[in-house]
Structures are given as structure tokens and as C-alpha cells.
PDB file of C-alpha atoms in Angstrom:
ATOM      1  CA  MET A 178     111.249 121.421 146.375  1.00 48.00           C
ATOM      2  CA  LYS A 179     112.360 117.891 146.001  1.00 49.00           C
ATOM      3  CA  LYS A 180     112.468 118.228 142.634  1.00 51.00           C
ATOM      4  CA  ARG A 181     114.605 121.113 142.473  1.00 50.00           C
ATOM      5  CA  GLY A 182     117.170 119.573 144.982  1.00 46.00           C
ATOM      6  CA  MET A 183     117.693 116.742 142.695  1.00 45.00           C
ATOM      7  CA  ILE A 184     118.312 118.712 139.919  1.00 49.00           C
ATOM      8  CA  LEU A 185     120.761 120.970 142.086  1.00 40.00           C
ATOM      9  CA  VAL A 186     122.502 117.455 142.829  1.00 40.00           C
ATOM     10  CA  MET A 187     122.794 116.643 139.238  1.00 45.00           C
ATOM     11  CA  MET A 188     124.251 120.131 138.230  1.00 44.00           C
ATOM     12  CA  ILE A 189     127.154 120.017 140.907  1.00 38.00           C
ATOM     13  CA  GLY A 190     127.874 116.115 139.801  1.00 46.00           C
ATOM     14  CA  ILE A 191     128.077 117.485 136.024  1.00 45.00           C
ATOM     15  CA  PHE A 192     130.214 120.523 136.840  1.00 43.00           C
ATOM     16  CA  GLY A 193     132.547 118.123 139.049  1.00 46.00           C
ATOM     17  CA  LEU A 194     132.719 115.925 136.072  1.00 52.00           C
ATOM     18  CA  ALA A 195     133.444 118.916 133.879  1.00 53.00           C
ATOM     19  CA  ASN A 196     136.461 120.024 136.012  1.00 53.00           C
ATOM     20  CA  ALA A 197     138.196 116.644 137.172  1.00 70.00           C
ATOM     21  CA  GLN A 198     139.508 113.642 136.071  1.00 84.00           C
ATOM     22  CA  VAL A 199     137.443 111.116 135.036  1.00 86.00           C
ATOM     23  CA  GLY A 200     137.881 107.216 135.715  1.00 84.00           C
ATOM     24  CA  ILE A 201     136.231 104.360 134.521  1.00 85.00           C
ATOM     25  CA  ASN A 202     136.339 101.353 136.763  1.00 84.00           C
ATOM     26  CA  THR A 203     138.725 103.343 138.909  1.00 85.00           C
ATOM     27  CA  GLU A 204     138.475 105.655 141.810  1.00 84.00           C
ATOM     28  CA  ALA A 205     141.964 107.218 141.242  1.00 86.00           C
ATOM     29  CA  PRO A 206     142.152 108.314 137.342  1.00 84.00           C
ATOM     30  CA  ALA A 207     145.766 109.211 136.463  1.00 86.00           C
ATOM     31  CA  VAL A 208     144.702 111.503 133.605  1.00 84.00           C
ATOM     32  CA  THR A 209     141.922 113.387 132.074  1.00 85.00           C
ATOM     33  CA  LEU A 210     140.047 109.902 131.277  1.00 85.00           C
ATOM     34  CA  ASP A 211     141.688 106.804 132.903  1.00 86.00           C
ATOM     35  CA  VAL A 212     139.876 103.652 131.606  1.00 86.00           C
ATOM     36  CA  VAL A 213     140.799 100.543 133.440  1.00 86.00           C
ATOM     37  CA  VAL A 214     139.542  96.968 132.869  1.00 84.00           C
ATOM     38  CA  ASN A 215     136.624  95.777 135.023  1.00 79.00           C
ATOM     39  CA  SER A 216     138.020  93.564 137.656  1.00 72.00           C
ATOM     40  CA  SER A 217     134.782  91.747 138.062  1.00 74.00           C
ATOM     41  CA  THR A 218     134.532  90.911 134.355  1.00 69.00           C
ATOM     42  CA  SER A 219     138.698  90.561 133.649  1.00 66.00           C
ATOM     43  CA  GLY A 220     138.417  86.507 133.460  1.00 72.00           C
ATOM     44  CA  ASN A 221     135.218  86.511 131.584  1.00 77.00           C
ATOM     45  CA  ALA A 222     135.911  85.184 128.075  1.00 79.00           C
ATOM     46  CA  THR A 223     132.761  86.384 126.597  1.00 82.00           C
ATOM     47  CA  ILE A 224     133.091  89.935 127.461  1.00 82.00           C
ATOM     48  CA  ALA A 225     135.461  92.174 125.375  1.00 85.00           C
ATOM     49  CA  GLU A 226     137.610  94.782 126.950  1.00 84.00           C
ATOM     50  CA  GLY A 227     138.986  98.169 125.122  1.00 85.00           C
ATOM     51  CA  VAL A 228     137.620 101.664 124.043  1.00 88.00           C
ATOM     52  CA  LEU A 229     135.965 101.838 120.879  1.00 91.00           C
ATOM     53  CA  ILE A 230     136.948 105.055 118.740  1.00 92.00           C
ATOM     54  CA  PRO A 231     133.841 106.525 116.552  1.00 94.00           C
ATOM     55  CA  ARG A 232     133.513 104.527 113.389  1.00 96.00           C
ATOM     56  CA  ILE A 233     132.427 106.270 110.382  1.00 96.00           C
ATOM     57  CA  SER A 234     132.277 105.994 106.625  1.00 96.00           C
ATOM     58  CA  LEU A 235     134.117 108.188 103.945  1.00 94.00           C
ATOM     59  CA  SER A 236     131.079 109.364 102.538  1.00 95.00           C
ATOM     60  CA  ILE A 237     129.524 110.682 105.854  1.00 96.00           C
ATOM     61  CA  LEU A 238     133.097 112.077 106.743  1.00 96.00           C
ATOM     62  CA  LYS A 239     132.727 114.175 103.325  1.00 94.00           C
ATOM     63  CA  ILE A 240     129.181 115.079 104.213  1.00 96.00           C
ATOM     64  CA  LYS A 241     130.577 116.525 107.611  1.00 96.00           C
ATOM     65  CA  ASP A 242     133.467 118.448 105.730  1.00 95.00           C
ATOM     66  CA  ASN A 243     132.797 121.824 106.855  1.00 95.00           C
ATOM     67  CA  ALA A 244     132.290 120.512 110.569  1.00 96.00           C
ATOM     68  CA  TYR A 245     135.958 120.211 110.937  1.00 96.00           C
ATOM     69  CA  GLY A 246     138.246 123.307 111.624  1.00 95.00           C
ATOM     70  CA  ASN A 247     140.743 124.299 114.078  1.00 94.00           C
ATOM     71  CA  ASN A 248     138.767 123.312 117.367  1.00 94.00           C
ATOM     72  CA  GLN A 249     138.556 119.868 115.994  1.00 95.00           C
ATOM     73  CA  ASN A 250     142.417 119.615 115.534  1.00 93.00           C
ATOM     74  CA  GLY A 251     143.752 116.209 116.603  1.00 92.00           C
ATOM     75  CA  THR A 252     140.115 114.274 116.419  1.00 95.00           C
ATOM     76  CA  LEU A 253     140.341 110.848 115.867  1.00 94.00           C
ATOM     77  CA  VAL A 254     137.996 108.520 114.080  1.00 95.00           C
ATOM     78  CA  TYR A 255     138.013 104.855 112.097  1.00 93.00           C
ATOM     79  CA  VAL A 256     136.991 105.284 108.724  1.00 93.00           C
ATOM     80  CA  ASN A 257     135.448 101.555 108.116  1.00 92.00           C
ATOM     81  CA  ASP A 258     133.729 102.147 104.815  1.00 91.00           C
ATOM     82  CA  ILE A 259     136.060 104.204 101.709  1.00 87.00           C
ATOM     83  CA  THR A 260     133.269 103.630  99.254  1.00 89.00           C
ATOM     84  CA  GLY A 261     132.597 106.956  97.377  1.00 88.00           C
ATOM     85  CA  THR A 262     134.752 109.954  96.516  1.00 88.00           C
ATOM     86  CA  THR A 263     137.080 111.956  98.481  1.00 88.00           C
ATOM     87  CA  THR A 264     137.216 115.918  99.061  1.00 90.00           C
ATOM     88  CA  ALA A 265     140.341 118.425  99.847  1.00 87.00           C
ATOM     89  CA  LYS A 266     140.016 117.052 103.384  1.00 92.00           C
ATOM     90  CA  THR A 267     139.391 113.553 102.875  1.00 91.00           C
ATOM     91  CA  VAL A 268     141.991 113.000  99.984  1.00 84.00           C
ATOM     92  CA  ASN A 269     144.363 110.867 102.043  1.00 83.00           C
ATOM     93  CA  ILE A 270     141.883 108.348 103.064  1.00 87.00           C
ATOM     94  CA  LYS A 271     142.734 105.585 100.797  1.00 78.00           C
ATOM     95  CA  GLY A 272     141.828 102.394 103.188  1.00 81.00           C
ATOM     96  CA  GLU A 273     139.788 101.316 106.231  1.00 84.00           C
ATOM     97  CA  GLY A 274     141.367 102.619 109.511  1.00 86.00           C
ATOM     98  CA  PHE A 275     142.321 104.958 112.072  1.00 90.00           C
ATOM     99  CA  TYR A 276     142.845 108.816 110.730  1.00 92.00           C
ATOM    100  CA  TYR A 277     143.138 112.036 112.813  1.00 92.00           C
ATOM    101  CA  TYR A 278     142.268 115.522 111.453  1.00 93.00           C
ATOM    102  CA  ASP A 279     145.059 117.964 110.739  1.00 89.00           C
ATOM    103  CA  ALA A 280     143.519 121.600 111.079  1.00 90.00           C
ATOM    104  CA  LYS A 281     146.737 123.322 110.118  1.00 88.00           C
ATOM    105  CA  ALA A 282     147.110 121.075 106.637  1.00 85.00           C
ATOM    106  CA  GLY A 283     143.275 120.945 106.382  1.00 89.00           C
ATOM    107  CA  VAL A 284     143.536 117.240 105.963  1.00 89.00           C
ATOM    108  CA  TRP A 285     142.683 113.933 107.314  1.00 91.00           C
ATOM    109  CA  LYS A 286     145.703 111.901 108.011  1.00 88.00           C
ATOM    110  CA  THR A 287     146.446 108.202 108.485  1.00 84.00           C
ATOM    111  CA  LEU A 288     147.508 107.492 112.292  1.00 78.00           C
ATOM    112  CA  GLU A 289     151.180 106.539 111.920  1.00 59.00           C
ATOM    113  CA  THR A 290     152.505 103.537 113.927  1.00 52.00           C
ATOM    114  CA  GLY A 291     156.198 103.937 113.491  1.00 48.00           C
ATOM    115  CA  SER A 292     158.765 102.945 110.874  1.00 44.00           C
ATOM    116  CA  GLY A 293     158.199  98.990 111.796  1.00 43.00           C
ATOM    117  CA  SER A 294     154.760  99.267 111.041  1.00 44.00           C
ATOM    118  CA  THR A 295     153.335  97.372 107.755  1.00 47.00           C
ATOM    119  CA  ILE A 296     151.536  99.221 104.856  1.00 50.00           C
ATOM    120  CA  ASN A 297     149.668  96.943 102.616  1.00 54.00           C
ATOM    121  CA  ILE A 298     150.156  98.262  98.857  1.00 58.00           C
ATOM    122  CA  MET A 299     147.728  97.147  96.457  1.00 58.00           C
ATOM    123  CA  ASP A 300     148.399  96.461  93.106  1.00 67.00           C
ATOM    124  CA  ASN A 301     147.422  99.453  90.624  1.00 70.00           C
ATOM    125  CA  THR A 302     145.656 101.632  93.222  1.00 77.00           C
ATOM    126  CA  GLU A 303     147.144 104.634  94.957  1.00 81.00           C
ATOM    127  CA  ASN A 304     148.109 104.152  98.530  1.00 80.00           C
ATOM    128  CA  ILE A 305     149.130 106.673 101.261  1.00 79.00           C
ATOM    129  CA  THR A 306     151.885 105.376 103.220  1.00 80.00           C
ATOM    130  CA  ASN A 307     152.964 106.405 106.877  1.00 74.00           C
ATOM    131  CA  ILE A 308     155.734 108.526 105.590  1.00 79.00           C
ATOM    132  CA  THR A 309     155.839 112.296 105.622  1.00 77.00           C
ATOM    133  CA  ILE A 310     157.920 115.185 104.123  1.00 80.00           C
ATOM    134  CA  ASN A 311     157.205 118.872 105.633  1.00 78.00           C
ATOM    135  CA  GLY A 312     154.018 117.590 107.045  1.00 73.00           C
ATOM    136  CA  LYS A 313     153.119 116.105 103.439  1.00 80.00           C
ATOM    137  CA  PRO A 314     152.020 112.407 102.932  1.00 83.00           C
ATOM    138  CA  ILE A 315     154.083 110.131 100.742  1.00 86.00           C
ATOM    139  CA  TYR A 316     152.234 107.908  98.121  1.00 87.00           C
ATOM    140  CA  SER A 317     152.604 104.725  96.688  1.00 88.00           C
ATOM    141  CA  PHE A 318     151.626 103.027  93.595  1.00 88.00           C
ATOM    142  CA  LYS A 319     152.468  99.384  92.617  1.00 88.00           C
ATOM    143  CA  GLY A 320     152.453  98.025  89.018  1.00 87.00           C
ATOM    144  CA  SER A 321     154.467  95.657  86.762  1.00 87.00           C
ATOM    145  CA  PHE A 322     155.895  95.896  83.393  1.00 87.00           C
ATOM    146  CA  ASN A 323     157.498  93.732  80.726  1.00 88.00           C
ATOM    147  CA  SER A 324     161.072  94.098  79.692  1.00 88.00           C
ATOM    148  CA  ASP A 325     162.034  92.481  76.252  1.00 88.00           C
ATOM    149  CA  GLY A 326     165.724  92.595  76.953  1.00 86.00           C
ATOM    150  CA  ILE A 327     166.253  95.532  75.066  1.00 86.00           C
ATOM    151  CA  LYS A 328     164.629  98.647  76.441  1.00 84.00           C
ATOM    152  CA  THR A 329     165.302 100.698  78.997  1.00 84.00           C
ATOM    153  CA  GLU A 330     162.080 103.094  78.730  1.00 84.00           C
ATOM    154  CA  TYR A 331     158.400 101.659  80.043  1.00 85.00           C
ATOM    155  CA  PRO A 332     155.446 103.530  80.050  1.00 84.00           C
ATOM    156  CA  LEU A 333     153.791 102.756  83.180  1.00 82.00           C
ATOM    157  CA  SER A 334     149.629 102.394  82.669  1.00 78.00           C
ATOM    158  CA  ASN A 335     147.115 103.457  85.039  1.00 80.00           C
ATOM    159  CA  PHE A 336     149.946 106.235  86.768  1.00 82.00           C
ATOM    160  CA  PRO A 337     148.285 108.475  89.249  1.00 84.00           C
ATOM    161  CA  LEU A 338     148.395 112.118  87.977  1.00 80.00           C
ATOM    162  CA  GLY A 339     149.364 115.175  89.811  1.00 83.00           C
ATOM    163  CA  VAL A 340     152.861 113.971  90.782  1.00 86.00           C
ATOM    164  CA  THR A 341     155.188 116.490  92.080  1.00 87.00           C
ATOM    165  CA  GLY A 342     158.157 114.674  93.071  1.00 85.00           C
ATOM    166  CA  ILE A 343     159.399 111.492  93.206  1.00 84.00           C
ATOM    167  CA  TYR A 344     160.608 109.739  96.892  1.00 86.00           C
ATOM    168  CA  LYS A 345     161.696 106.267  95.644  1.00 85.00           C
ATOM    169  CA  VAL A 346     161.152 103.817  92.733  1.00 86.00           C
ATOM    170  CA  THR A 347     161.836 100.392  93.555  1.00 87.00           C
ATOM    171  CA  ILE A 348     161.859  97.658  90.750  1.00 87.00           C
ATOM    172  CA  TYR A 349     162.195  93.673  92.081  1.00 87.00           C
ATOM    173  CA  ASN A 350     161.921  90.372  89.804  1.00 86.00           C
ATOM    174  CA  THR A 351     161.794  86.933  92.267  1.00 82.00           C
ATOM    175  CA  THR A 352     162.930  84.997  89.568  1.00 83.00           C
ATOM    176  CA  TYR A 353     165.915  86.901  88.928  1.00 81.00           C
ATOM    177  CA  ASN A 354     166.693  87.354  92.425  1.00 83.00           C
ATOM    178  CA  LEU A 355     166.658  91.223  91.701  1.00 82.00           C
ATOM    179  CA  TYR A 356     165.790  93.977  94.169  1.00 80.00           C
ATOM    180  CA  THR A 357     167.105  97.432  93.164  1.00 82.00           C
ATOM    181  CA  ASN A 358     166.180 101.108  94.092  1.00 75.00           C
ATOM    182  CA  THR A 359     169.612 103.061  93.233  1.00 66.00           C
ATOM    183  CA  VAL A 360     169.147 103.372  89.147  1.00 61.00           C
ATOM    184  CA  TYR A 361     166.127 105.192  88.048  1.00 70.00           C
ATOM    185  CA  SER A 362     164.080 107.826  86.997  1.00 76.00           C
ATOM    186  CA  LEU A 363     160.353 108.657  86.040  1.00 78.00           C
ATOM    187  CA  ASP A 364     159.853 111.349  83.578  1.00 79.00           C
ATOM    188  CA  ALA A 365     157.066 113.736  83.520  1.00 77.00           C
ATOM    189  CA  THR A 366     154.752 111.493  81.427  1.00 80.00           C
ATOM    190  CA  GLY A 367     154.846 108.435  83.704  1.00 80.00           C
ATOM    191  CA  THR A 368     157.476 106.321  82.055  1.00 84.00           C
ATOM    192  CA  LEU A 369     159.950 104.460  83.754  1.00 83.00           C
ATOM    193  CA  ILE A 370     163.707 105.107  82.709  1.00 82.00           C
ATOM    194  CA  THR A 371     165.827 102.242  83.863  1.00 80.00           C
ATOM    195  CA  GLY A 372     169.239 104.125  83.907  1.00 69.00           C
ATOM    196  CA  SER A 373     170.581 107.754  84.278  1.00 64.00           C
ATOM    197  CA  PRO A 374     172.269 109.919  81.607  1.00 60.00           C
ATOM    198  CA  SER A 375     175.835 108.111  82.545  1.00 68.00           C
ATOM    199  CA  ILE A 376     174.749 104.565  83.185  1.00 73.00           C
ATOM    200  CA  SER A 377     172.042 102.382  81.219  1.00 74.00           C
ATOM    201  CA  VAL A 378     170.503  99.379  82.715  1.00 81.00           C
ATOM    202  CA  VAL A 379     168.759  96.948  80.460  1.00 83.00           C
ATOM    203  CA  TYR A 380     166.707  94.116  82.421  1.00 84.00           C
ATOM    204  CA  PRO A 381     166.481  90.687  81.113  1.00 87.00           C
ATOM    205  CA  SER A 382     163.296  89.330  79.394  1.00 88.00           C
ATOM    206  CA  GLY A 383     160.653  88.829  81.735  1.00 88.00           C
ATOM    207  CA  THR A 384     157.941  90.763  83.904  1.00 89.00           C
ATOM    208  CA  TYR A 385     159.150  93.095  86.709  1.00 89.00           C
ATOM    209  CA  ASN A 386     157.215  94.698  89.735  1.00 88.00           C
ATOM    210  CA  TYR A 387     157.624  97.958  90.794  1.00 88.00           C
ATOM    211  CA  ILE A 388     156.607 100.564  93.640  1.00 88.00           C
ATOM    212  CA  VAL A 389     156.764 104.094  92.950  1.00 88.00           C
ATOM    213  CA  GLU A 390     156.692 106.257  96.247  1.00 88.00           C
ATOM    214  CA  TYR A 391     156.031 109.998  95.446  1.00 88.00           C
ATOM    215  CA  LEU A 392     154.610 113.595  96.592  1.00 88.00           C
ATOM    216  CA  LYS A 393     151.536 115.177  95.235  1.00 84.00           C
TER     217      LYS A 393
END
């Protein structure tokens, strides 16, 4: 009888948690889950405070592809290893960091941190930015080309395939104090053209860096 009573108390407690706000280190939670720093350890330099989001590798997230659907919309994870290939759902995972699942789009998206955030763009690697257009992410690719002081067309080596539209092209050279994204075009073959039908731009001899931002 005593055992049955304990089970009943446990069931009541679980039911209460399922139908109320939950507080950690507080008896008056302000939202569904309210976590407050433990006052008894706040002055202890050896005890870390915070909430750890589930950490998962790209390879494991790939295995669980079919587990994410409409009911998992908004799920947040921290990808801590990007070794391996991507799927249609994980195609946006290009680096370690926070990602959330967008069920409507059927893809994981990087957690946007605002227009003032810093994006680390690696050379000769496709990166995903925190910019979206109509729900689609903007990708970026950084590289360099050599100008001979004559040509206005430069084939870009290792440029990604599947580009459907150009968002912006930036060309810069610190030696010449040059930074521009006003006169450019990029054709279907991945050739950068430093000019337009009415304007031709020839850069002095030297090495120039570029960042192309685009849709896929």
C-alpha cells in the first residue's frame, strides 16, 4: 500500500510539471522554463553557469534526417563537428555553431544573430551567411585573381556549382586601397567580369581578393 502511495505522489508531481511553469533555482518561474543562477554558487569562480544546448555532429544529424518534420519545427542544436557529407536538410551546415530546424523549408538554418554579427568567411570554401531572401540563405565564396592590367574577365577557380542568382560581388586590394562592389558581373561559367556593357574597368597589375555572395 505504501508503494502504491509513493507511485501516486510521483504521478501527481509529474502531472503538475507537465501543466505548469518550471523553475530552476527559482520558486516563481516567469515563463515555461525559467533558469536562474544559483545564488549559493554565484560567487564561486570554479562553477560555470548557463544552459547547454544539445551538441551533435553533422554525421549523427544526417543519420537522424527523417526524425525531423513538422513537429520538430524550431528545434535548436549546436553542431560541434562538420565532418562528412550533407543531405538536403543539412545542406546549410557549413561550420560549427547553432542551427535551428525550419520545417516549412525542410532545412536546418544557422541561428541569425543580427546584422551586426561577424561572419567568418574562409578562402576557397562555400560559406553560409546570416542573410536570407524570401527564406532562402545567401551563400558566400572568397578567393583571389591576378590582373595583368589589360583584361577585364577573370575565370574564378573552384567556384561552387548550382548558383541561381548573384546577390553581391566585392573586389578589394589593400595595396591599391581599392574596395568596390559597384561595377561587376559574373557569367554562368563562373567568370568575373569587371565592367558592364557601358563601362569597362581594368585593374592595375596585381592580386585582388573577391567575395561573391549568391543564391542556390
